Short mmCIF file of C-alpha atoms in Angstrom, two decimals:
data_model
loop_
_atom_site.label_atom_id
_atom_site.label_comp_id
_atom_site.label_asym_id
_atom_site.label_seq_id
_atom_site.Cartn_x
_atom_site.Cartn_y
_atom_site.Cartn_z
CA MET M 1 0.00 0.00 0.00
CA THR M 2 2.93 2.33 0.81
CA GLN M 3 4.53 1.68 -2.55
CA VAL M 4 1.32 2.35 -4.38
CA THR M 5 0.85 5.59 -2.49
CA GLU M 6 4.42 6.75 -3.03
CA ARG M 7 4.51 6.01 -6.72
CA GLY M 8 1.14 7.67 -7.30
CA THR M 9 -0.36 4.77 -9.19
CA ARG M 10 -4.01 5.27 -9.91
CA LEU M 11 -6.40 2.50 -9.02
CA PRO M 12 -8.80 1.44 -11.73
CA GLY M 13 -12.12 3.04 -11.09
CA ALA M 14 -15.56 1.54 -11.66
CA PRO M 15 -16.95 2.13 -15.12
CA ARG M 16 -19.60 4.73 -15.41
CA ALA M 17 -23.17 3.51 -15.81
CA GLY M 18 -23.87 5.51 -18.94
CA ALA M 19 -20.62 4.72 -20.73
CA ARG M 20 -20.48 1.92 -23.30
CA ARG M 21 -18.13 0.82 -25.99
CA ARG M 22 -19.17 2.24 -29.31
CA SER M 23 -18.86 0.08 -32.40
CA PRO M 24 -18.57 1.43 -35.94
CA ALA M 25 -22.20 0.58 -36.68
CA ALA M 26 -22.76 3.61 -38.91
CA ALA M 27 -19.71 2.77 -41.03
CA ALA M 28 -20.89 -0.83 -41.28
CA CYS M 29 -24.26 0.38 -42.59
CA VAL M 30 -22.55 2.54 -45.22
CA VAL M 31 -20.45 -0.43 -46.30
CA GLY M 32 -23.57 -2.62 -46.36
CA GLY M 33 -25.33 -0.25 -48.76
CA ALA M 34 -22.27 -0.13 -51.02
CA VAL M 35 -21.99 -3.93 -50.97
CA ALA M 36 -25.66 -4.25 -51.94
CA ALA M 37 -25.09 -2.05 -54.98
CA GLY M 38 -21.91 -3.93 -55.83
CA LEU M 39 -23.66 -7.31 -55.68
CA GLY M 40 -26.27 -6.11 -58.16
CA LEU M 41 -23.62 -4.77 -60.48
CA GLY M 42 -21.58 -7.93 -60.15
CA PHE M 43 -24.51 -10.20 -60.99
CA LEU M 44 -25.31 -8.30 -64.18
CA ALA M 45 -21.63 -8.06 -65.07
CA VAL M 46 -21.17 -11.83 -64.82
CA LEU M 47 -24.27 -12.42 -66.92
CA VAL M 48 -23.18 -9.98 -69.64
CA ILE M 49 -19.62 -11.35 -69.68
CA VAL M 50 -20.90 -14.92 -70.08
CA LEU M 51 -23.12 -13.90 -72.99
CA TRP M 52 -20.26 -11.91 -74.54
CA ILE M 53 -17.85 -14.85 -74.29
CA SER M 54 -20.36 -17.29 -75.79
CA SER M 55 -21.27 -14.96 -78.65
CA PRO M 56 -19.59 -15.91 -81.96
CA TYR M 57 -19.52 -12.28 -83.13
CA PRO M 58 -18.67 -9.99 -80.20
CA ASP M 59 -18.99 -6.33 -81.11
CA SER M 60 -16.69 -4.93 -78.41
CA GLY M 61 -14.17 -6.07 -75.86
CA PRO M 62 -14.69 -6.90 -72.20
CA GLY M 63 -14.62 -3.19 -71.36
CA GLY M 64 -17.71 -2.60 -73.48
CA ALA M 65 -19.47 -5.55 -71.81
CA LEU M 66 -18.75 -4.09 -68.37
CA HIS M 67 -20.02 -0.67 -69.46
CA LEU M 68 -23.16 -2.35 -70.75
CA ALA M 69 -23.62 -4.13 -67.41
CA ALA M 70 -23.45 -0.80 -65.59
CA GLY M 71 -26.05 0.62 -67.97
CA LEU M 72 -28.36 -2.36 -67.38
CA TRP M 73 -28.01 -1.89 -63.61
CA LEU M 74 -29.11 1.72 -63.98
CA LEU M 75 -31.93 0.63 -66.29
CA ALA M 76 -33.16 -1.67 -63.51
CA HIS M 77 -33.77 1.51 -61.48
CA GLY M 78 -35.81 3.12 -64.25
CA THR M 79 -33.02 5.25 -65.71
CA GLU M 80 -33.24 6.01 -69.39
CA LEU M 81 -30.36 4.87 -71.58
CA LEU M 82 -29.28 6.52 -74.81
CA ARG M 83 -28.59 4.44 -77.90
CA TYR M 84 -26.33 6.27 -80.37
CA GLU M 85 -26.02 3.57 -83.03
CA THR M 86 -29.17 4.35 -85.01
CA LEU M 87 -29.91 4.55 -88.73
CA SER M 88 -30.83 8.22 -88.53
CA GLY M 89 -27.90 9.14 -86.33
CA VAL M 90 -30.19 10.71 -83.72
CA PRO M 91 -29.74 9.21 -80.23
CA ALA M 92 -32.74 7.08 -79.33
CA PRO M 93 -33.79 6.77 -75.68
CA VAL M 94 -34.48 3.37 -74.17
CA GLY M 95 -36.83 3.81 -71.23
CA VAL M 96 -38.84 0.58 -70.95
CA THR M 97 -37.66 -0.94 -67.68
CA PRO M 98 -38.06 -4.70 -67.25
CA LEU M 99 -39.98 -4.84 -63.98
CA LEU M 100 -38.58 -8.24 -63.04
CA LEU M 101 -35.11 -6.72 -63.15
CA VAL M 102 -36.15 -4.13 -60.55
CA ALA M 103 -36.51 -6.90 -57.97
CA LEU M 104 -32.71 -7.42 -57.91
CA PRO M 105 -31.65 -4.03 -56.43
CA VAL M 106 -34.76 -3.83 -54.24
CA LEU M 107 -34.12 -7.17 -52.52
CA LEU M 108 -30.40 -6.51 -52.06
CA LEU M 109 -30.88 -3.06 -50.60
CA ARG M 110 -33.71 -4.20 -48.36
CA ARG M 111 -31.53 -6.99 -47.00
CA ALA M 112 -28.67 -4.58 -46.31
CA ALA M 113 -30.96 -2.20 -44.41
CA ARG M 114 -32.48 -5.04 -42.40
CA LEU M 115 -29.06 -6.35 -41.40
CA GLY M 116 -27.90 -2.85 -40.48
CA GLY M 117 -30.88 -2.25 -38.20
CA ALA M 118 -30.62 -5.61 -36.39
CA SER M 119 -28.19 -6.51 -33.58
CA ASP M 120 -27.01 -10.01 -32.69
CA GLU M 121 -25.03 -9.23 -29.51
CA GLU M 122 -26.32 -7.59 -26.36
CA ASP M 123 -23.47 -5.10 -26.03
CA GLU M 124 -23.56 -4.14 -29.70
CA GLU M 125 -24.63 -0.63 -30.51
CA VAL M 126 -28.10 -0.32 -31.99
CA LEU M 127 -28.47 2.70 -34.23
CA PRO M 128 -31.77 4.54 -34.57
CA ALA M 129 -33.88 3.76 -37.59
CA THR M 130 -33.16 7.14 -39.22
CA ALA M 131 -29.40 6.65 -38.83
CA VAL M 132 -29.48 3.18 -40.37
CA PHE M 133 -31.64 4.43 -43.24
CA SER M 134 -29.37 7.37 -43.97
CA ALA M 135 -26.15 5.35 -43.75
CA VAL M 136 -27.32 2.51 -46.01
CA LEU M 137 -28.78 4.94 -48.52
CA CYS M 138 -25.55 6.98 -48.55
CA GLY M 139 -23.43 3.96 -49.43
CA TYR M 140 -25.82 2.78 -52.12
CA LEU M 141 -26.16 6.15 -53.82
CA ALA M 142 -22.40 6.61 -53.82
CA VAL M 143 -21.97 3.44 -55.85
CA GLY M 144 -24.86 4.53 -58.06
CA ALA M 145 -23.10 7.79 -58.87
CA LEU M 146 -19.90 5.92 -59.75
CA ALA M 147 -21.88 3.53 -61.97
CA THR M 148 -23.46 6.46 -63.80
CA VAL M 149 -20.04 7.97 -64.51
CA TYR M 150 -18.63 4.60 -65.61
CA ALA M 151 -21.57 3.80 -67.92
CA ALA M 152 -21.03 7.09 -69.78
CA GLY M 153 -18.13 5.55 -71.69
CA GLY M 154 -20.10 2.54 -72.93
CA PRO M 155 -22.27 1.90 -75.99
CA MET M 156 -25.47 2.79 -74.08
CA PRO M 157 -24.71 5.56 -71.57
CA ALA M 158 -27.26 6.59 -68.97
CA ASP M 159 -28.94 9.97 -68.87
CA PRO M 160 -27.46 11.71 -65.80
CA ILE M 161 -30.63 13.67 -65.04
CA SER M 162 -32.76 10.55 -65.25
CA ALA M 163 -30.36 8.63 -63.03
CA ALA M 164 -30.27 11.47 -60.48
CA TRP M 165 -33.91 10.92 -59.52
CA HIS M 166 -34.69 7.35 -60.64
CA VAL M 167 -32.02 5.65 -58.52
CA PRO M 168 -33.13 7.37 -55.26
CA LEU M 169 -36.76 6.72 -56.20
CA VAL M 170 -36.10 2.97 -56.04
CA ALA M 171 -33.55 3.04 -53.22
CA VAL M 172 -35.53 5.07 -50.68
CA PRO M 173 -38.60 2.74 -50.39
CA ALA M 174 -36.38 -0.36 -50.41
CA ALA M 175 -34.17 0.94 -47.57
CA ALA M 176 -37.18 2.15 -45.59
CA GLY M 177 -38.81 -1.27 -45.91
CA GLY M 178 -35.66 -2.98 -44.70
CA VAL M 179 -35.32 -0.75 -41.64
CA TRP M 180 -39.01 -1.16 -40.85
CA GLY M 181 -38.66 -4.94 -41.01
CA ALA M 182 -35.59 -4.86 -38.77
CA LYS M 183 -37.48 -2.91 -36.11
CA GLY M 184 -40.30 -5.46 -36.00
CA ARG M 185 -42.67 -3.72 -38.45
CA PRO M 186 -44.08 -1.31 -35.85
CA LEU M 187 -47.29 0.54 -36.54
CA GLY M 188 -46.76 3.37 -34.12
CA PRO M 189 -48.22 6.87 -34.18
CA LEU M 190 -47.50 9.21 -37.03
CA PRO M 191 -44.91 11.98 -36.62
CA ASN M 192 -45.91 14.95 -34.50
CA TRP M 193 -45.25 17.42 -37.27
CA LEU M 194 -48.36 16.19 -39.09
CA PRO M 195 -51.70 17.90 -38.32
CA GLY M 196 -53.64 16.43 -35.43
CA GLY M 197 -56.73 15.72 -37.50
CA LEU M 198 -54.69 13.79 -40.04
CA ARG M 199 -52.99 11.71 -37.33
CA ARG M 200 -56.32 10.87 -35.69
CA GLY M 201 -57.91 10.02 -39.02
CA PHE M 202 -55.28 7.50 -40.03
CA VAL M 203 -55.80 5.57 -36.80
CA ARG M 204 -59.27 4.53 -37.90
CA PRO M 205 -59.58 0.97 -39.21
CA ARG M 206 -61.16 2.10 -42.47
CA TYR M 207 -57.76 2.99 -43.93
CA ALA M 208 -56.29 -0.43 -43.25
CA LEU M 209 -59.33 -2.03 -44.89
CA ALA M 210 -59.07 0.37 -47.81
CA LEU M 211 -55.42 -0.54 -48.34
CA ARG M 212 -56.25 -4.24 -48.21
CA ALA M 213 -59.17 -3.85 -50.59
CA GLY M 214 -57.19 -1.71 -53.04
CA ALA M 215 -54.26 -4.13 -53.02
CA GLY M 216 -56.64 -7.02 -53.62
CA GLY M 217 -58.21 -5.26 -56.59
CA ALA M 218 -54.80 -4.46 -58.08
CA LEU M 219 -53.72 -8.09 -57.71
CA VAL M 220 -56.89 -9.24 -59.46
CA LEU M 221 -56.17 -6.84 -62.32
CA LEU M 222 -52.61 -8.14 -62.64
CA GLY M 223 -53.83 -11.73 -62.56
CA GLY M 224 -56.37 -10.96 -65.27
CA GLY M 225 -53.69 -9.28 -67.35
CA ALA M 226 -51.47 -12.35 -67.01
CA LEU M 227 -54.38 -14.54 -68.09
CA LEU M 228 -54.97 -12.40 -71.17
CA VAL M 229 -51.28 -12.42 -72.11
CA GLY M 230 -51.03 -16.20 -71.70
CA ALA M 231 -54.14 -16.81 -73.77
CA SER M 232 -52.89 -14.48 -76.53
CA LEU M 233 -49.48 -16.17 -76.58
CA ALA M 234 -51.15 -19.56 -76.94
CA TRP M 235 -53.45 -18.22 -79.69
CA HIS M 236 -50.51 -16.79 -81.67
CA GLY M 237 -48.12 -19.61 -80.87
CA ALA M 238 -46.87 -20.06 -84.44
CA GLN M 239 -46.02 -16.36 -84.86
CA VAL M 240 -44.30 -16.24 -81.46
CA GLN M 241 -42.12 -19.25 -82.30
CA ALA M 242 -41.18 -17.88 -85.71
CA SER M 243 -40.19 -14.54 -84.19
CA PHE M 244 -38.07 -16.21 -81.53
CA LEU M 245 -36.19 -18.36 -84.03
CA SER M 246 -35.65 -15.59 -86.56
CA LEU M 247 -33.93 -13.13 -84.21
CA THR M 248 -30.71 -15.10 -83.92
CA GLY M 249 -29.35 -18.48 -84.84
CA VAL M 250 -26.93 -19.13 -81.96
CA TRP M 251 -27.88 -20.46 -78.56
CA SER M 252 -26.31 -17.59 -76.66
CA GLY M 253 -28.40 -15.04 -78.56
CA ARG M 254 -31.58 -17.06 -78.07
CA PHE M 255 -30.80 -17.40 -74.39
CA ALA M 256 -30.41 -13.62 -74.14
CA VAL M 257 -33.75 -13.11 -75.92
CA LEU M 258 -35.39 -15.62 -73.57
CA LEU M 259 -34.01 -13.84 -70.50
CA LEU M 260 -35.24 -10.50 -71.79
CA ALA M 261 -38.71 -11.92 -72.48
CA ILE M 262 -38.89 -13.37 -68.96
CA ALA M 263 -37.83 -10.05 -67.45
CA LEU M 264 -40.61 -8.30 -69.41
CA ILE M 265 -43.41 -10.63 -68.27
CA PRO M 266 -44.52 -8.28 -65.43
CA ASN M 267 -44.67 -5.45 -67.97
CA ALA M 268 -46.88 -7.60 -70.17
CA MET M 269 -49.18 -8.29 -67.20
CA VAL M 270 -49.63 -4.56 -66.59
CA TRP M 271 -50.24 -3.98 -70.29
CA GLY M 272 -52.87 -6.73 -70.28
CA ALA M 273 -54.59 -5.10 -67.30
CA ALA M 274 -54.58 -1.73 -69.09
CA TYR M 275 -56.02 -3.41 -72.17
CA ALA M 276 -58.85 -4.95 -70.14
CA LEU M 277 -59.63 -1.65 -68.41
CA GLY M 278 -60.26 0.06 -71.74
CA PRO M 279 -57.52 2.69 -72.30
CA GLY M 280 -55.18 0.04 -73.70
CA PHE M 281 -51.54 0.77 -74.49
CA ALA M 282 -49.73 2.85 -77.07
CA LEU M 283 -47.66 1.17 -79.78
CA GLY M 284 -46.06 4.28 -81.23
CA GLY M 285 -47.14 6.40 -84.15
CA GLU M 286 -50.46 7.35 -82.45
CA VAL M 287 -51.61 3.72 -82.52
CA THR M 288 -53.34 2.37 -79.41
CA ALA M 289 -54.52 -1.18 -78.87
CA THR M 290 -57.87 -1.38 -77.04
CA PRO M 291 -60.64 -4.01 -76.81
CA LEU M 292 -62.55 -1.96 -79.35
CA GLY M 293 -59.71 -2.52 -81.81
CA PHE M 294 -56.90 -0.46 -83.24
CA ALA M 295 -56.13 0.76 -86.72
CA GLY M 296 -52.86 1.41 -88.44
CA ALA M 297 -49.59 -0.44 -88.83
CA PRO M 298 -47.34 0.17 -85.82
CA ALA M 299 -43.60 0.10 -86.47
CA LEU M 300 -42.72 -2.59 -83.95
CA PRO M 301 -39.48 -4.54 -83.68
CA ARG M 302 -39.63 -8.29 -83.97
CA PHE M 303 -39.96 -9.72 -80.49
CA PRO M 304 -41.86 -12.77 -79.19
CA LEU M 305 -44.06 -10.85 -76.75
CA LEU M 306 -45.07 -8.31 -79.37
CA GLU M 307 -46.28 -11.08 -81.65
CA ALA M 308 -49.09 -11.79 -79.17
CA LEU M 309 -50.83 -8.50 -79.97
CA PRO M 310 -54.41 -8.81 -81.25
CA ALA M 311 -55.01 -8.46 -84.95
CA ALA M 312 -55.42 -4.95 -86.33
CA GLY M 313 -58.96 -3.83 -87.01
CA PRO M 314 -62.19 -3.42 -85.05
CA GLY M 315 -62.81 -5.37 -81.89
CA THR M 316 -64.63 -8.68 -81.69
CA PRO M 317 -66.72 -10.31 -78.93
CA LEU M 318 -63.57 -12.20 -77.97
CA THR M 319 -61.72 -8.95 -77.24
CA TRP M 320 -64.76 -7.43 -75.55
CA ALA M 321 -64.74 -10.32 -73.09
CA ALA M 322 -61.62 -8.79 -71.52
CA ALA M 323 -63.97 -6.41 -69.66
CA GLY M 324 -64.66 -9.25 -67.25
CA VAL M 325 -61.29 -8.61 -65.58
CA PRO M 326 -62.16 -5.17 -64.11
CA VAL M 327 -65.59 -6.50 -63.14
CA VAL M 328 -63.98 -9.19 -60.99
CA ALA M 329 -61.57 -6.59 -59.59
CA GLY M 330 -64.46 -4.36 -58.54
CA LEU M 331 -66.20 -7.29 -56.84
CA ALA M 332 -62.96 -8.11 -54.98
CA VAL M 333 -62.59 -4.53 -53.73
CA GLY M 334 -66.18 -4.51 -52.49
CA TRP M 335 -65.79 -7.86 -50.72
CA PHE M 336 -62.57 -6.91 -48.91
CA ALA M 337 -63.92 -3.49 -47.90
CA VAL M 338 -66.56 -4.93 -45.54
CA ARG M 339 -65.57 -4.61 -41.91
CA ARG M 340 -66.42 -7.51 -39.60
CA ALA M 341 -68.39 -5.49 -37.06
CA ARG M 342 -72.14 -5.14 -36.73
CA GLU M 343 -72.05 -1.58 -35.43
CA VAL M 344 -70.51 -0.21 -38.66
CA SER M 345 -72.96 1.87 -40.65
CA TYR M 346 -73.69 1.57 -44.34
CA GLY M 347 -72.12 4.95 -44.99
CA GLU M 348 -68.87 3.86 -43.36
CA THR M 349 -68.82 0.70 -45.49
CA ALA M 350 -69.45 2.67 -48.67
CA LEU M 351 -66.70 5.15 -47.79
CA THR M 352 -64.23 2.32 -47.16
CA ALA M 353 -65.07 0.77 -50.52
CA ALA M 354 -64.58 4.13 -52.25
CA LEU M 355 -61.18 4.55 -50.59
CA GLY M 356 -60.26 1.01 -51.67
CA ALA M 357 -61.16 1.92 -55.25
CA LEU M 358 -58.94 4.99 -54.97
CA VAL M 359 -56.03 2.87 -53.71
CA CYS M 360 -56.54 0.43 -56.56
CA GLY M 361 -56.48 3.28 -59.07
CA LEU M 362 -53.29 4.75 -57.62
CA VAL M 363 -51.49 1.41 -57.57
CA THR M 364 -52.54 0.67 -61.14
CA ALA M 365 -51.40 4.11 -62.30
CA GLY M 366 -48.00 3.62 -60.66
CA LEU M 367 -47.52 0.21 -62.27
CA ALA M 368 -48.55 1.59 -65.67
CA ALA M 369 -46.03 4.42 -65.36
CA ALA M 370 -43.27 1.98 -64.38
CA SER M 371 -44.01 -0.46 -67.21
CA ALA M 372 -44.09 2.12 -70.01
CA GLY M 373 -41.39 4.24 -71.58
CA PRO M 374 -39.92 5.32 -74.88
CA LEU M 375 -38.12 2.99 -77.27
CA GLY M 376 -37.19 5.65 -79.77
CA SER M 377 -37.33 9.33 -80.55
CA ARG M 378 -40.10 9.51 -83.13
CA ARG M 379 -42.76 6.87 -83.69
CA LEU M 380 -41.71 4.82 -80.66
CA ALA M 381 -41.48 7.78 -78.29
CA GLU M 382 -44.73 6.63 -76.62
CA PHE M 383 -44.71 2.94 -75.88
CA GLY M 384 -46.94 1.34 -73.28
CA PRO M 385 -50.04 2.32 -71.29
CA VAL M 386 -50.76 5.92 -70.36
CA TRP M 387 -50.53 6.01 -66.57
CA TRP M 388 -53.22 8.61 -65.83
CA ALA M 389 -55.78 7.06 -68.18
CA THR M 390 -55.14 3.58 -66.80
CA GLY M 391 -55.40 4.75 -63.19
CA ALA M 392 -58.61 6.69 -63.87
CA ALA M 393 -60.18 3.67 -65.59
CA ALA M 394 -59.24 1.38 -62.69
CA PHE M 395 -60.72 3.85 -60.19
CA GLY M 396 -63.93 4.22 -62.19
CA TRP M 397 -64.50 0.49 -62.69
CA THR M 398 -63.85 -0.44 -59.09
CA LEU M 399 -65.81 2.51 -57.65
CA ALA M 400 -68.90 1.70 -59.69
CA LEU M 401 -68.89 -1.94 -58.58
CA ALA M 402 -67.24 -1.94 -55.15
CA VAL M 403 -69.61 0.44 -53.34
CA PRO M 404 -72.90 -1.42 -54.06
CA VAL M 405 -71.23 -4.79 -53.53
CA ALA M 406 -69.79 -3.71 -50.17
CA VAL M 407 -73.13 -2.34 -48.99
CA GLY M 408 -74.95 -5.47 -50.14
CA VAL M 409 -72.45 -7.81 -48.47
CA HIS M 410 -72.66 -5.78 -45.27
CA ALA M 411 -76.47 -5.93 -45.29
CA TRP M 412 -76.51 -9.68 -45.97
CA ARG M 413 -73.78 -10.56 -43.46
CA TYR M 414 -75.32 -8.57 -40.61
CA ARG M 415 -79.00 -9.06 -41.34
CA PRO M 416 -81.34 -9.20 -38.29
CA ALA M 417 -81.32 -12.57 -36.59
CA GLU M 418 -84.59 -14.52 -36.68
CA GLY M 419 -86.43 -14.79 -33.36
CA PRO M 420 -87.44 -18.04 -31.68
CA VAL M 421 -90.27 -19.94 -33.33
CA ALA M 422 -93.45 -20.04 -31.27
CA VAL M 423 -94.47 -23.57 -30.32
CA ASP M 424 -98.09 -24.44 -29.68
CA ALA M 425 -98.73 -25.97 -26.31
CA ASP M 426 -101.02 -28.62 -27.82
CA THR M 427 -98.49 -29.59 -30.52
CA PRO M 428 -96.43 -32.60 -29.46
CA VAL M 429 -92.67 -32.03 -29.51
CA ASP M 430 -90.73 -34.59 -31.47
CA ASP M 431 -87.92 -35.59 -29.14
CA GLY M 432 -87.10 -38.88 -30.76
CA TRP M 433 -83.38 -38.16 -30.84
CA HIS M 434 -83.21 -38.42 -27.06
CA ASP M 435 -85.65 -41.29 -26.80
CA SER M 436 -84.18 -43.47 -29.55
CA GLY M 437 -80.87 -44.07 -27.76
CA VAL M 438 -78.73 -42.22 -30.33
CA ARG M 439 -77.31 -39.95 -27.66
CA GLU M 440 -76.21 -42.90 -25.52
CA ILE M 441 -74.60 -44.64 -28.52
CA ARG M 442 -72.60 -41.55 -29.50
CA TRP M 443 -71.52 -40.95 -25.90
CA GLU M 444 -70.32 -44.54 -25.61
CA ALA M 445 -68.34 -44.20 -28.87
CA MET M 446 -66.69 -41.01 -27.60
CA ARG M 447 -65.83 -42.70 -24.28
CA ARG M 448 -64.20 -45.65 -26.04
CA ALA M 449 -62.20 -43.39 -28.37
CA SER M 450 -60.89 -41.16 -25.57
CA GLY M 451 -60.21 -43.84 -23.00
CA ALA M 452 -60.95 -42.70 -19.48
CA LEU M 453 -61.37 -39.00 -20.31
CA VAL M 454 -65.12 -39.23 -20.90
CA PRO M 455 -67.12 -40.74 -18.02
CA GLU M 456 -69.89 -43.23 -18.49
CA MET M 457 -73.41 -41.94 -18.94
CA VAL M 458 -75.44 -42.79 -15.86
CA ALA M 459 -79.17 -43.00 -16.24
CA GLU M 460 -81.16 -40.51 -14.26
CA PRO M 461 -82.85 -42.02 -11.22
CA VAL M 462 -86.58 -42.44 -11.59
CA ALA M 463 -88.78 -41.82 -8.58
CA PRO M 464 -90.79 -44.91 -7.55
CA PRO M 465 -94.49 -44.67 -8.21
CA VAL M 466 -96.76 -43.94 -5.28
CA VAL M 467 -99.07 -46.90 -4.71
CA ALA M 468 -102.40 -46.18 -3.11
CA ALA M 469 -103.90 -48.53 -0.61
CA PRO M 470 -106.39 -51.09 -1.93
CA VAL M 471 -109.78 -49.51 -2.12
CA ALA M 472 -113.04 -51.25 -2.56
CA ALA M 473 -114.83 -49.48 -5.31
CA ALA M 474 -118.20 -50.45 -4.06
CA ALA M 475 -117.52 -49.33 -0.50
CA VAL M 476 -116.17 -46.02 -1.68
CA ALA M 477 -119.25 -45.46 -3.78
CA ALA M 478 -121.52 -46.44 -0.90
CA ALA M 479 -119.77 -44.18 1.54
CA ALA M 480 -119.68 -41.23 -0.85
CA ALA M 481 -123.33 -41.51 -1.92
CA PRO M 482 -125.74 -39.56 0.27
CA ALA M 483 -128.58 -41.32 2.01
CA GLY M 484 -131.86 -41.46 0.22
CA ARG M 485 -130.44 -41.30 -3.28
CA ALA M 486 -130.10 -44.09 -5.77
CA ARG M 487 -126.67 -45.58 -6.21
CA ARG M 488 -124.95 -44.94 -9.55
CA ALA M 489 -122.75 -47.45 -11.32
CA VAL M 490 -119.09 -46.55 -11.69
CA THR M 491 -116.36 -47.77 -14.00
CA VAL M 492 -112.81 -48.27 -12.73
CA VAL M 493 -110.02 -47.67 -15.28
CA SER M 494 -106.58 -48.94 -14.25
CA GLY M 495 -103.12 -47.92 -15.53
CA LEU M 496 -103.56 -44.12 -15.42
CA ASP M 497 -101.02 -41.93 -13.67
CA LEU M 498 -102.61 -38.71 -12.52
CA GLY M 499 -99.37 -37.20 -11.21
CA THR M 500 -97.14 -37.36 -8.22
CA VAL M 501 -99.86 -36.32 -5.77
CA ALA M 502 -101.22 -39.43 -4.08
CA PRO M 503 -104.88 -39.66 -3.19
CA PRO M 504 -105.79 -39.64 0.48
CA LEU M 505 -105.49 -42.96 2.23
CA VAL M 506 -108.83 -44.56 3.06
CA PRO M 507 -109.02 -47.49 5.45
CA PRO M 508 -110.32 -50.72 3.98
CA LEU M 509 -114.10 -50.96 4.48
CA ALA M 510 -114.74 -54.01 2.39
CA PRO M 511 -116.97 -56.66 4.00
CA PRO M 512 -115.46 -60.09 4.63
CA SER M 513 -117.57 -61.64 1.91
CA ALA M 514 -116.51 -59.16 -0.83
CA PRO M 515 -113.69 -60.30 -3.17
CA PRO M 516 -110.42 -58.35 -2.92
CA VAL M 517 -109.86 -55.58 -5.47
CA PRO M 518 -106.41 -55.45 -7.14
CA PRO M 519 -104.32 -52.34 -6.35
CA VAL M 520 -104.34 -49.52 -8.89
CA VAL M 521 -102.18 -46.46 -9.41
CA GLY M 522 -104.72 -43.73 -9.41
CA VAL M 523 -108.33 -44.04 -10.46
CA ARG M 524 -110.61 -42.05 -12.62
CA VAL M 525 -114.34 -42.20 -11.99
CA LEU M 526 -116.53 -41.95 -15.05
CA ALA M 527 -120.27 -41.55 -14.67
CA ARG M 528 -122.37 -43.95 -16.73
CA ARG M 529 -125.51 -42.53 -18.07
CA LYS M 530 -128.68 -44.56 -17.99
CA PRO M 531 -129.80 -45.76 -21.37
CA PRO M 532 -132.96 -44.08 -22.61
CA ALA M 533 -136.16 -45.97 -21.82
#
């Protein structure tokens, strides 16, 4: 102790309660976002390199293939690419985004945000949701900016202005969904900076039902669009096969065409839904395909999915039948908009159905905008469904059908319950189920199946009948008859039970010479009228 005091060595003090070891969690989130972007770029780069190696006539070296992979990664976010190698020499924009390709960056970024917001160890630092969101998004957008600069030296560079808002438009919802999933998907109160009336309104259950109903209607529309596309492909099978075989003669080229067709299947589903709703989709050169038909000769490239378009000319009853898709969608919105509570009024149900129709229209408009885009600068500048017309048609169809269906389902589901049926007192009640022994048989079967869990059915004890003392009918009649009056004949009926009340006991008054009368359970005296003279 003296040495410690003389040397001035400090003793280790107890750690403070609020202090903790900080880990570089924010830096890890930034790296996670950058890795998510790099994995997407790497997947497309490997795919393009494999196709370039297997191609018998490569147009450029491996550098061009890598530049093309960067351009495809930006195209998966909705960024427009510019194609300079055209016959007219004017750069042609390529803005049709394969919707299946969008799933790649969304899933990777969502996974990175979910891993950044979760913690495996107890002493590990847990960042707030806003910090995780900002860090992951920062790393992802940094790689996106580098990819935009790198793709500028390739055969199909990306438009910088388009990339500046398309990449964040995809990255922000994906990162927010990942952080929300990491925090347990909480449905807490809205931020305080929103108006109080708006925060109280969104708490009501009608909005959750409206979201569910609108999502259900949009899924029905997409399913109907997929059904229409599949039926059209089967109907034009010969043309689709000829187009697929005529594009290229090598297996690598056909594999690339097949991959592109698969990636465009969600776009075709949205186009089929727009076709069934009525507005249809544009094919360039002011030509629009609708169920009522389309005129003109659109300048379309040869592609298997485009060969499934209906024949040019006026519509037929077969094309008019596509209107059944929005009808089913409207019925679905009305069915899902009914709240399972009897106290809900008809006005509340109708309002929920109308909000569900609005959600369905907004979702359909967003999908139509994402599936369309330009494929050229002149006749192919408009290619795909018009988003505002498609959304308005979806809202109109579902609103016209969902509101009456929801009100009708609500009235039928919560109709007044029928009261008990009046039973006449003189009408005998058929209780043969209890008297026929069926109940005892079923109980015995249940007891055998369950072992000793079900006890045996014990018969209810029956009260013994009350037996009256032997009574001499003649003596009773003699004693009851007043003096001076003629005796009347009586009839004794045995076997009648007049209830549980026993008659008063009368001592036996029978003379010794009278024969004994058998005992009876209750008697009923019936007067016998004298026959007419």
